[in-house]
XYZ file of C-alpha atoms in Angstrom:
716
model
C 71.713 -4.668 1.325
C 69.352 -1.921 2.442
C 66.187 -2.804 4.260
C 62.933 -1.001 3.315
C 61.092 -0.158 6.497
C 57.620 -1.682 6.623
C 54.607 0.525 7.160
C 53.025 0.212 10.575
C 49.890 -1.899 10.585
C 46.616 -0.281 11.502
C 45.170 -1.193 14.844
C 41.805 -2.904 15.020
C 40.205 0.323 16.151
C 41.726 2.245 13.245
C 40.432 -0.338 10.771
C 36.953 -0.119 12.275
C 37.021 3.697 12.260
C 38.084 3.703 8.620
C 35.329 1.265 7.724
C 32.618 3.450 9.264
C 34.030 6.632 7.721
C 33.773 5.081 4.271
C 30.303 3.597 4.816
C 28.398 6.334 6.636
C 30.858 9.253 6.520
C 31.193 12.230 8.804
C 28.113 13.990 7.441
C 25.613 11.160 7.624
C 22.860 13.411 8.948
C 23.002 15.851 6.027
C 20.044 15.632 3.693
C 20.632 14.399 0.154
C 17.715 14.618 -2.237
C 16.373 11.429 -3.755
C 17.225 11.327 -7.459
C 14.926 12.805 -10.069
C 14.224 9.885 -12.388
C 13.231 11.848 -15.506
C 14.875 14.826 -17.251
C 13.673 18.097 -15.753
C 12.316 19.350 -19.069
C 10.127 16.238 -19.296
C 8.880 16.744 -15.745
C 8.102 20.387 -16.409
C 6.029 19.558 -19.473
C 4.280 16.415 -18.272
C 3.766 16.618 -14.513
C 0.168 15.786 -13.687
C -2.273 17.028 -11.080
C -2.454 13.792 -9.098
C 0.395 14.723 -6.784
C 0.310 15.130 -3.002
C -0.001 18.718 -1.875
C 3.020 19.715 0.174
C 1.188 21.742 2.799
C -2.479 21.489 3.742
C -3.924 23.347 6.718
C -7.362 22.621 8.123
C -9.005 21.194 5.024
C -12.272 19.227 5.339
C -11.591 15.556 4.635
C -14.251 15.615 1.894
C -12.681 18.458 -0.112
C -10.047 16.415 -1.942
C -12.583 13.701 -2.782
C -15.076 16.170 -4.235
C -12.375 17.766 -6.376
C -11.143 14.412 -7.737
C -14.677 13.316 -8.686
C -15.401 16.620 -10.404
C -12.169 16.520 -12.419
C -12.777 12.901 -13.407
C -16.340 13.661 -14.490
C -15.116 16.398 -16.839
C -12.625 14.008 -18.449
C -15.207 11.236 -18.820
C -17.684 13.604 -20.468
C -15.049 14.658 -22.981
C -14.266 11.025 -23.801
C -17.951 10.163 -24.226
C -18.509 13.111 -26.552
C -15.499 12.198 -28.681
C -16.462 8.521 -28.940
C -20.023 9.330 -29.970
C -18.782 11.845 -32.498
C -16.445 9.266 -34.086
C -18.764 6.262 -33.543
C -16.084 4.306 -31.673
C -15.797 2.678 -28.286
C -13.250 4.109 -25.903
C -9.726 2.684 -26.190
C -7.428 3.622 -23.321
C -4.105 4.650 -24.901
C -2.345 4.620 -21.522
C -3.298 1.098 -20.392
C -3.955 -1.117 -23.407
C -4.346 -4.685 -22.131
C -3.131 -6.035 -25.471
C 0.310 -4.737 -24.453
C 0.826 -7.388 -21.797
C 4.382 -6.419 -20.912
C 3.266 -2.894 -20.071
C 0.116 -3.838 -18.155
C 1.369 -6.918 -16.316
C 4.995 -6.289 -15.351
C 6.888 -3.611 -13.475
C 10.094 -1.910 -14.511
C 13.164 -3.970 -13.710
C 16.889 -3.492 -13.617
C 17.744 -6.557 -15.680
C 15.927 -7.915 -18.685
C 14.807 -11.518 -18.300
C 13.584 -13.528 -21.312
C 11.568 -15.836 -19.064
C 7.894 -15.119 -18.264
C 7.369 -12.132 -15.931
C 6.397 -12.759 -12.306
C 2.695 -12.487 -11.555
C 3.094 -12.003 -7.801
C 5.341 -9.181 -6.607
C 6.684 -10.216 -3.188
C 5.717 -7.637 -0.606
C 6.073 -8.890 2.934
C 5.499 -7.648 6.437
C 7.896 -8.533 9.214
C 5.734 -9.280 12.217
C 6.983 -7.702 15.405
C 8.747 -9.825 17.969
C 5.775 -9.325 20.236
C 3.589 -11.415 17.933
C 5.721 -14.250 16.630
C 9.294 -15.423 16.907
C 11.979 -12.990 15.814
C 12.627 -12.759 12.124
C 9.541 -14.611 10.927
C 7.705 -12.928 8.070
C 4.181 -13.055 6.761
C 2.549 -11.659 3.671
C -0.938 -11.461 2.272
C -1.561 -12.014 -1.410
C -0.528 -15.553 -2.343
C 3.153 -14.612 -2.202
C 6.129 -15.965 -0.308
C 8.263 -14.240 2.335
C 10.788 -11.760 0.959
C 14.025 -13.701 1.471
C 15.919 -12.444 -1.552
C 15.466 -11.632 -5.214
C 12.030 -12.702 -6.506
C 11.947 -15.831 -8.605
C 9.799 -16.291 -11.657
C 6.878 -18.631 -10.941
C 5.848 -21.332 -13.333
C 2.214 -20.259 -13.561
C 1.104 -18.665 -16.796
C -0.580 -15.311 -17.170
C -3.683 -14.273 -19.092
C -4.137 -15.503 -22.644
C -5.873 -12.540 -24.272
C -7.982 -9.438 -23.652
C -11.519 -8.756 -24.866
C -14.147 -6.090 -24.345
C -16.958 -6.516 -21.870
C -19.473 -6.834 -24.707
C -17.551 -9.768 -26.170
C -17.277 -11.581 -22.825
C -20.741 -11.089 -21.327
C -24.045 -11.798 -23.058
C -25.951 -9.222 -20.979
C -23.319 -7.214 -19.064
C -24.285 -4.962 -16.172
C -21.987 -2.943 -13.936
C -24.340 -3.696 -11.030
C -26.917 -6.470 -11.314
C -28.611 -5.400 -8.082
C -29.047 -1.941 -6.612
C -26.724 -2.586 -3.672
C -23.404 -4.406 -3.778
C -22.853 -7.392 -1.511
C -19.730 -9.067 -0.213
C -20.891 -12.252 -1.944
C -20.283 -10.485 -5.264
C -16.492 -10.669 -4.874
C -14.249 -13.451 -6.175
C -10.463 -13.301 -6.232
C -8.786 -14.371 -9.464
C -5.252 -15.318 -10.476
C -3.819 -12.034 -9.164
C -2.223 -12.331 -5.729
C -4.265 -9.450 -4.332
C -6.317 -11.050 -1.586
C -5.390 -8.023 0.554
C -7.197 -5.765 -1.920
C -10.216 -8.055 -2.410
C -10.514 -8.453 1.366
C -10.404 -4.668 1.751
C -13.078 -4.283 -0.899
C -15.200 -6.859 0.902
C -15.034 -4.761 4.067
C -16.724 -1.927 2.163
C -19.732 -4.039 1.184
C -21.704 -3.304 4.336
C -25.260 -2.276 5.068
C -25.082 0.043 8.051
C -23.679 3.561 8.471
C -21.319 3.363 5.496
C -23.630 1.736 2.974
C -22.351 3.592 -0.096
C -18.590 3.180 0.185
C -18.267 1.251 -3.074
C -20.394 3.832 -4.875
C -17.997 6.541 -3.680
C -15.146 4.794 -5.504
C -17.083 4.413 -8.752
C -19.835 7.082 -8.870
C -22.437 6.449 -11.592
C -21.716 9.782 -13.326
C -18.171 8.581 -14.057
C -19.078 5.827 -16.515
C -20.829 5.084 -19.794
C -21.196 1.340 -20.268
C -22.134 1.627 -23.943
C -19.090 3.725 -24.805
C -16.950 1.532 -22.545
C -15.444 4.238 -20.331
C -15.225 3.952 -16.539
C -13.871 6.440 -13.999
C -12.780 5.564 -10.455
C -11.221 7.457 -7.547
C -8.651 6.174 -5.056
C -6.851 7.688 -2.085
C -3.108 8.167 -2.393
C -0.586 9.958 -0.175
C -3.194 12.164 1.484
C -5.083 13.048 -1.704
C -7.886 11.542 -3.770
C -6.838 10.778 -7.368
C -8.868 9.640 -10.374
C -8.273 6.904 -12.930
C -10.101 6.226 -16.211
C -10.096 2.896 -18.076
C -11.756 1.239 -21.053
C -13.735 -2.012 -20.801
C -11.146 -4.586 -21.892
C -10.570 -7.458 -19.457
C -8.127 -10.358 -19.395
C -9.269 -13.928 -20.110
C -7.598 -17.178 -19.087
C -8.314 -19.030 -22.339
C -6.876 -17.997 -25.716
C -8.908 -17.552 -28.869
C -9.696 -20.746 -30.744
C -7.171 -19.995 -33.493
C -4.442 -19.146 -30.964
C -4.989 -22.197 -28.757
C -1.980 -24.461 -29.261
C -2.066 -26.552 -26.095
C -3.872 -29.784 -25.258
C -7.241 -28.052 -24.920
C -7.421 -27.477 -28.677
C -6.728 -31.122 -29.490
C -9.222 -32.404 -26.951
C -11.831 -29.925 -28.148
C -11.414 -30.788 -31.828
C -11.540 -34.512 -31.104
C -14.765 -34.164 -29.155
C -16.475 -31.831 -31.653
C -15.199 -32.949 -35.048
C -18.730 -33.799 -36.216
C -19.899 -30.206 -35.766
C -19.737 -27.536 -38.404
C -16.402 -25.687 -37.894
C -18.153 -22.358 -37.333
C -20.512 -23.907 -34.796
C -17.568 -25.556 -33.043
C -15.724 -22.239 -32.913
C -18.716 -20.421 -31.375
C -19.240 -23.210 -28.870
C -15.559 -23.019 -27.863
C -15.907 -19.309 -27.222
C -19.098 -19.763 -25.202
C -17.452 -22.490 -23.131
C -14.094 -20.856 -22.394
C -14.486 -17.122 -23.032
C -17.960 -16.184 -21.807
C -19.140 -14.858 -18.449
C -17.428 -14.167 -15.150
C -15.817 -17.607 -15.010
C -13.774 -16.788 -18.119
C -11.951 -13.859 -16.474
C -8.339 -14.340 -15.463
C -8.276 -11.907 -12.561
C -11.013 -10.874 -10.105
C -14.653 -11.376 -11.009
C -18.188 -11.081 -9.707
C -20.110 -14.126 -8.573
C -22.942 -13.253 -10.968
C -22.071 -14.371 -14.521
C -23.126 -11.012 -16.055
C -21.812 -8.510 -13.462
C -18.692 -6.419 -14.143
C -17.953 -3.927 -11.346
C -15.355 -6.036 -9.501
C -13.017 -6.810 -12.450
C -13.228 -3.245 -13.748
C -12.461 -1.794 -10.321
C -9.476 -4.121 -9.929
C -8.220 -3.123 -13.383
C -8.471 0.589 -12.531
C -6.589 -0.019 -9.275
C -3.852 -1.842 -11.204
C -3.611 0.970 -13.758
C -3.354 3.583 -11.012
C -0.312 1.734 -9.660
C 1.274 1.104 -13.051
C 0.501 -2.573 -13.682
C -1.055 -5.710 -12.209
C 2.252 -6.811 -10.707
C 2.233 -3.719 -8.503
C -0.919 -4.770 -6.638
C 0.162 -8.337 -5.823
C 0.740 -8.815 -2.106
C -0.144 -6.296 0.584
C -1.988 -5.479 3.803
C -5.780 -5.228 4.108
C -5.480 -2.147 6.305
C -3.685 -0.245 3.566
C -6.255 -1.433 1.043
C -9.064 0.050 3.125
C -7.130 3.331 3.312
C -6.736 3.364 -0.483
C -10.464 2.814 -0.982
C -11.881 5.068 1.752
C -9.298 7.659 2.805
C -9.522 6.295 6.335
C -6.625 5.547 8.673
C -5.758 2.051 9.837
C -4.319 0.966 13.161
C -2.631 -2.410 13.414
C -3.550 -4.656 16.340
C -1.326 -7.643 17.156
C -3.536 -10.363 18.612
C -0.875 -11.579 21.025
C -0.488 -8.074 22.482
C -4.115 -7.310 23.331
C -4.276 -6.283 26.977
C -8.044 -6.442 27.471
C -9.981 -8.554 24.972
C -13.285 -7.484 26.501
C -12.467 -3.820 25.924
C -11.439 -4.475 22.318
C -14.712 -6.282 21.695
C -16.875 -3.585 23.289
C -15.131 -0.481 21.959
C -14.050 -1.708 18.535
C -15.620 -4.869 17.157
C -19.148 -3.937 18.201
C -18.652 -0.769 16.124
C -17.709 -2.581 12.926
C -19.404 -0.831 9.982
C -20.401 2.001 12.344
C -17.107 3.724 13.137
C -14.566 1.189 11.910
C -13.892 -1.373 9.212
C -11.894 -4.482 10.064
C -9.572 -6.849 8.245
C -7.399 -9.672 9.533
C -4.472 -11.800 8.398
C -2.885 -15.131 9.232
C 0.804 -15.944 9.170
C 2.756 -18.620 7.308
C 3.130 -21.778 9.380
C 5.965 -24.251 9.254
C 3.884 -27.416 9.066
C 3.186 -29.280 5.847
C 0.261 -28.479 3.594
C -1.431 -31.713 4.650
C -1.634 -30.419 8.213
C -2.926 -26.986 7.311
C -6.477 -27.868 6.334
C -7.112 -29.803 9.524
C -4.863 -28.018 12.001
C -6.130 -24.555 11.114
C -9.714 -25.758 10.631
C -10.144 -24.217 7.189
C -8.307 -20.943 7.877
C -5.649 -20.404 5.190
C -2.002 -19.568 5.885
C -0.618 -16.152 4.906
C -4.036 -14.948 3.805
C -6.213 -11.860 4.321
C -9.872 -11.857 5.394
C -12.646 -9.276 5.876
C -14.642 -8.892 9.099
C -18.270 -8.160 8.231
C -20.311 -8.302 11.436
C -19.931 -8.668 15.200
C -22.800 -9.786 17.437
C -23.483 -11.125 20.892
C -25.931 -14.006 20.674
C -27.050 -15.888 23.784
C -23.804 -15.200 25.606
C -21.595 -15.952 22.584
C -19.404 -13.352 20.911
C -19.495 -14.099 17.188
C -17.820 -12.599 14.126
C -18.888 -12.947 10.500
C -15.790 -13.282 8.312
C -15.234 -13.368 4.537
C -12.517 -15.287 2.655
C -11.931 -13.475 -0.683
C -11.269 -16.824 -2.370
C -14.966 -17.504 -1.947
C -14.735 -21.223 -1.211
C -12.607 -22.267 1.787
C -14.257 -21.618 5.164
C -13.784 -22.099 8.893
C -14.989 -25.541 9.981
C -14.905 -25.217 13.761
C -17.607 -24.062 16.182
C -20.371 -22.006 14.543
C -19.213 -23.000 11.055
C -21.776 -23.865 8.380
C -23.813 -26.870 9.473
C -22.260 -27.150 12.946
C -24.315 -28.248 15.938
C -24.443 -24.688 17.327
C -26.831 -23.604 14.582
C -30.540 -23.878 15.247
C -33.462 -22.670 13.182
C -33.828 -19.817 15.653
C -30.146 -18.844 15.350
C -30.303 -18.851 11.548
C -33.294 -16.533 11.681
C -31.901 -14.225 14.372
C -28.542 -13.828 12.614
C -30.108 -13.710 9.134
C -27.746 -16.380 7.800
C -27.942 -19.200 5.289
C -25.360 -21.903 4.680
C -23.404 -21.820 1.431
C -19.923 -22.310 0.051
C -19.286 -18.603 -0.578
C -16.376 -17.986 1.765
C -18.616 -16.287 4.375
C -18.735 -17.886 7.805
C -19.250 -17.221 11.503
C -16.700 -18.052 14.203
C -16.313 -17.357 17.933
C -14.385 -14.242 18.949
C -11.813 -16.217 20.950
C -11.178 -18.588 18.041
C -10.769 -15.587 15.762
C -8.041 -14.101 17.973
C -6.261 -17.452 18.082
C -6.233 -17.932 14.299
C -5.489 -14.375 13.123
C -2.193 -12.810 14.222
C -2.874 -9.365 12.745
C -6.043 -7.269 12.882
C -6.520 -3.949 11.060
C -8.975 -1.414 12.406
C -9.684 1.366 9.917
C -11.313 4.550 11.176
C -13.507 6.248 8.589
C -13.807 10.036 8.681
C -17.096 11.866 8.327
C -17.490 15.408 6.998
C -16.979 16.975 10.441
C -13.295 15.959 10.431
C -10.505 18.211 9.105
C -6.992 17.291 8.039
C -3.684 19.175 7.987
C -0.651 17.787 6.167
C 3.023 18.630 5.702
C 5.623 16.822 3.533
C 9.394 17.103 3.874
C 12.611 15.197 3.106
C 14.916 13.697 5.726
C 18.099 11.644 5.782
C 17.664 8.403 7.733
C 20.844 7.552 9.675
C 22.300 4.062 9.662
C 21.951 3.864 13.456
C 18.176 4.358 13.420
C 18.421 7.248 15.909
C 15.694 9.791 16.373
C 15.938 12.201 13.469
C 17.243 15.761 13.613
C 14.047 16.806 11.834
C 10.840 17.047 13.867
C 7.271 18.103 13.224
C 5.423 20.615 15.375
C 1.683 21.279 15.339
C -0.604 23.661 17.197
C -4.177 23.076 18.380
C -6.438 25.921 19.473
C -9.298 23.755 20.788
C -9.589 20.406 22.590
C -10.193 17.608 20.102
C -9.809 13.966 19.206
C -6.799 13.661 16.896
C -5.473 10.958 14.609
C -1.753 11.485 13.985
C -0.192 9.792 10.962
C 3.482 9.735 9.992
C 3.753 8.463 6.405
C 6.207 7.821 3.631
C 5.233 7.924 -0.032
C 3.317 4.882 -1.243
C 6.089 3.060 -3.125
C 3.552 0.750 -4.759
C 2.983 3.572 -7.255
C 6.554 3.533 -8.562
C 7.492 -0.140 -8.643
C 10.979 -0.754 -9.974
C 12.093 2.747 -8.973
C 11.964 2.296 -5.210
C 15.694 1.776 -4.806
C 17.407 -0.459 -2.280
C 16.072 0.891 1.017
C 13.075 -0.141 3.096
C 11.936 1.987 6.017
C 10.204 1.329 9.314
C 8.420 4.352 10.817
C 7.703 5.236 14.447
C 7.269 8.440 16.456
C 6.713 9.939 19.876
C 4.293 12.761 20.671
C 5.207 15.335 23.331
C 3.917 18.633 24.591
C 6.559 21.081 23.337
C 9.196 21.649 26.013
C 8.141 18.689 28.178
C 10.131 15.483 28.571
C 7.331 12.971 29.131
C 5.762 11.623 25.976
C 1.998 11.381 25.520
C 1.740 8.509 23.070
C 3.882 6.515 20.663
C 3.002 5.583 17.102
C 4.191 2.342 15.525
C 4.235 1.153 11.934
C 0.973 -0.185 10.545
C 1.914 -2.022 7.373
C 4.625 -0.547 5.175
C 3.940 3.120 4.798
C 2.758 4.765 8.033
C 2.759 4.915 11.819
C -0.454 5.922 13.582
C -1.675 7.090 16.982
C -5.129 8.269 18.073
C -5.413 10.469 21.158
C -7.546 13.215 22.742
C -5.531 16.443 23.089
C -5.977 19.818 24.770
C -5.099 23.152 23.102
C -1.348 23.648 22.891
C 1.849 23.098 20.917
C 3.013 19.535 20.308
C 6.214 17.975 18.985
C 6.421 14.776 16.920
C 9.841 13.107 17.169
C 10.662 10.760 14.294
C 12.323 7.395 14.859
C 12.838 5.800 11.452
C 14.916 2.745 10.633
C 16.268 2.019 7.156
C 17.221 -1.392 5.784
C 19.265 -1.771 2.613
C 18.401 -4.638 0.246
C 21.552 -4.858 -1.866
C 20.092 -7.457 -4.220
C 17.535 -4.962 -5.528
C 18.374 -2.964 -8.660
C 19.551 0.597 -8.154
C 17.336 3.330 -9.567
C 19.957 4.466 -12.064
C 20.315 0.910 -13.388
C 16.562 0.633 -13.938
C 16.559 3.932 -15.830
C 19.455 2.828 -18.051
C 17.826 -0.529 -18.748
C 14.405 0.821 -19.689
C 14.860 4.279 -21.218
C 14.703 2.994 -24.810
C 12.664 -0.224 -24.822
C 10.061 0.844 -22.234
C 10.023 4.611 -22.615
C 6.279 5.072 -21.993
C 6.389 2.898 -18.895
C 9.413 4.730 -17.508
C 7.741 8.105 -18.032
C 4.501 6.954 -16.395
C 6.184 5.396 -13.355
C 8.746 8.200 -13.180
C 5.960 10.763 -12.953
C 4.303 8.675 -10.242
C 7.637 8.781 -8.428
C 7.022 12.517 -8.000
C 8.826 15.638 -9.222
C 11.046 17.716 -6.965
C 10.154 20.946 -5.182
C 11.078 23.178 -8.109
C 8.490 21.483 -10.311
C 5.771 21.845 -7.690
C 6.347 25.547 -7.236
C 9.401 25.805 -4.991
C 8.701 25.088 -1.351
C 12.042 26.509 -0.278
C 15.701 25.733 -0.707
C 17.379 22.631 0.585
C 18.433 23.443 4.177
C 21.543 21.270 4.110
C 23.821 20.411 1.186
C 24.227 16.743 0.302
C 27.069 14.944 2.079
C 30.381 14.800 0.217
C 31.420 11.382 -1.063
C 33.395 9.441 1.529
C 37.077 8.786 1.119
C 37.886 5.745 -0.975
C 38.355 2.588 1.037
C 41.580 1.080 -0.271
C 40.764 -2.216 1.360
C 37.445 -2.540 -0.399
C 37.129 -4.903 -3.334
C 34.137 -2.976 -4.629
C 35.590 -0.054 -6.548
C 32.233 1.155 -7.810
C 30.630 1.327 -4.410
C 28.071 -1.281 -5.360
C 26.187 -3.670 -3.111
C 27.067 -3.949 0.561
C 30.162 -1.732 0.231
C 28.279 1.301 -1.085
C 28.130 4.300 1.295
C 24.972 4.658 3.347
C 22.536 7.093 1.702
C 18.902 6.793 2.759
C 16.886 9.944 1.996
C 13.174 9.608 2.641
C 10.141 11.745 1.838
C 7.796 11.787 4.838
C 4.646 13.604 5.866
C 2.749 14.312 9.029
C -1.031 14.332 8.812
C -3.156 15.433 11.753
C -6.885 14.686 11.604
C -8.976 16.762 14.026
C -12.637 16.451 14.924
C -14.437 19.789 14.416
C -11.236 21.857 14.552
C -7.903 22.166 12.740
C -4.158 21.891 13.364
C -1.286 23.971 11.970
C 1.899 22.012 11.181
C 5.480 23.119 10.585
C 8.873 21.421 10.332
C 11.645 21.910 12.904
C 15.254 21.116 12.005
C 17.875 20.803 14.761
C 21.583 21.104 13.961
C 23.010 17.617 14.150
C 26.146 18.889 15.897
C 24.051 19.957 18.874
C 22.639 16.479 19.356
C 25.341 14.694 21.314
C 26.041 11.000 21.088
C 25.005 10.602 24.695
C 21.624 12.144 23.999
C 21.189 9.992 20.915
C 21.647 6.855 22.954
C 18.828 7.961 25.223
C 16.313 8.160 22.375
C 15.025 4.639 22.853
C 11.631 3.999 21.323
C 11.077 0.873 23.389
C 12.128 2.148 26.830
C 9.617 4.501 28.492
C 12.188 5.295 31.184
C 14.455 6.907 28.596
C 13.472 10.359 27.455
C 13.040 11.157 23.779
C 13.008 14.918 24.278
C 16.212 15.833 26.078
C 17.059 18.187 23.244
C 13.605 19.761 23.295
C 13.555 20.167 27.060
C 16.982 21.788 27.007
C 15.612 24.804 25.191
C 16.046 23.731 21.559
C 19.554 25.146 20.920
C 20.265 26.347 17.368
C 16.893 25.139 16.252
C 15.859 26.020 12.709
C 12.279 26.314 11.602
C 11.100 26.617 8.052
C 10.041 30.151 7.252
C 6.739 31.679 6.223
C 4.263 29.311 7.813
C 1.150 29.152 5.670
C 2.796 30.672 2.588
C 3.848 27.443 0.944
C 7.564 28.057 1.658
C 8.091 26.187 4.889
C 10.194 23.324 3.583
C 11.819 21.784 0.595
C 9.490 19.262 -1.006
C 11.368 16.512 -2.790
C 8.864 14.020 -4.056
C 10.805 11.239 -5.713
C 11.269 7.519 -5.129
C 13.542 6.351 -2.375
C 17.150 6.453 -3.513
C 19.471 3.527 -3.858
């Protein structure tokens, strides 16, 4: 009997090597474009103007805003003329609130017959410096992102009606100037956005910030058309809506729950028509009838209409649930936010003097609390009225008789701080009330000591607002993020010709605009700034929220390098982009086109910013030991392309930016290990200091051909 020789078993090292070859391959640093969601012929015909410009050099920060307002005004005038000619109110064909599936829910990879979620979980993993490792917090009435989102039991809006049917005497603004007391958060989990909006309602240097978002020339209340502008990916964009708003209560004839029975029993003696009108006045009239955000005044409309326009700009109401107040301020002002972790503040006196005392003068502030582990019964007392996982606005900062005090706003409008200097506390005297111009009231506005503020709020967002004497330069490109999280082979370089204060921002595309098409990867951004050719870094920029890393520094004339350190995290439970397209291309065609366009066309559509410098990596060899033949889930090869930009804001001068690509083969493993973002003793520019071997720069600086521009969602 012949014996068949057995094959030699692989060693442990060979098994490990094979595993890595099949997961990240031998060409992991090669750039693969994110997928184009829509057919190219559709993109060519339908691509809009509200897209980030690939290369901007030395543009005044006001230029993009002025252009967006002008373009929006032209569109609004055309709508007004058409409506008056046809004797009809404006009906927005692109965001009809009667189509609740379109306006309330994002694209998804799997159809679910149950009610759609009203709060899209978007969380922020607090750094280990602030809280214990792995703990997460979020702002927007949502829960930490620990897996696939579950459908909540709460119901959504019941119906939509026009402003004229909801309000007896509607006015966009009841008073000449807006006030933070106007704002009330509704059923939408967007406290981050309402808190950001509250930060804009100030009375000092920036007294017209809300008016800049909704200029009076962009609306006609009789026709029912309203134009707004928001900041997105380095550009100002416009959005136009009609005047329909969501209500919590259904129409009388559609009411089939207990309210109808109770109402009929209590009003059966009335004439049916009178009873019907009284029902509508009780449940469907005034600000209290609105399902989402509202104004405190029963006849004022600017807050719910602004929130609706913000939701439309992002695709639906689900897209704006959960977020960070700092990013909200950026969206509403075009400013840049720096995150401050309370536990990491080196000098609290310096922060108070240089930052908080300049609130509403140079900066706007927001703050957030984390989720605590104690029971809900302990929260009200233990946190003294400060809510868990919630966002607040900082309105004022004063020094009064040796006390450092902050005025804070809760967007819920009811729950307040109840410690020292709270409403009715012993610290308040008649003199203090007069000096601080304050009256008690349950409006969510309260004072608290600076030290107590730093103890209760784990995150603070300081947003710098730019005046007309600031200029901005911007450059977008596409990179491949390695599994290891090493410093990237792609770098940015910029040149200054004059000394200036600079704000340096490394950003990814705002994925909130293409919900459902974001793919399975999340990214964490950081960078180091160096003088070109020198090993010591000047400053490091860390992530502030989800989409950017920021550093502010005074620089001398010269050439500077920005080294990118970006980590990617794959969430295998999320739907892949191709699955979402397959699931929605027939039943939700209009939604897919709208969100697909927001996901950005590639460089060919935007005019061809150059060819792709590296071909996509070949597919890895098949792993015979893998049970996942389709490469799904955790066994899929690593592929994390990312669209990123560098923006450099300069005071009274400009910067010129270009992209530098180093051959990956020249970056040795030993050098890679030295690129440690958290160790100042390790140098992040060994490759730069060595003379930049085989370095490739994008050609034709200033001609629009420096770099490929692939503006699509992040790939699965």
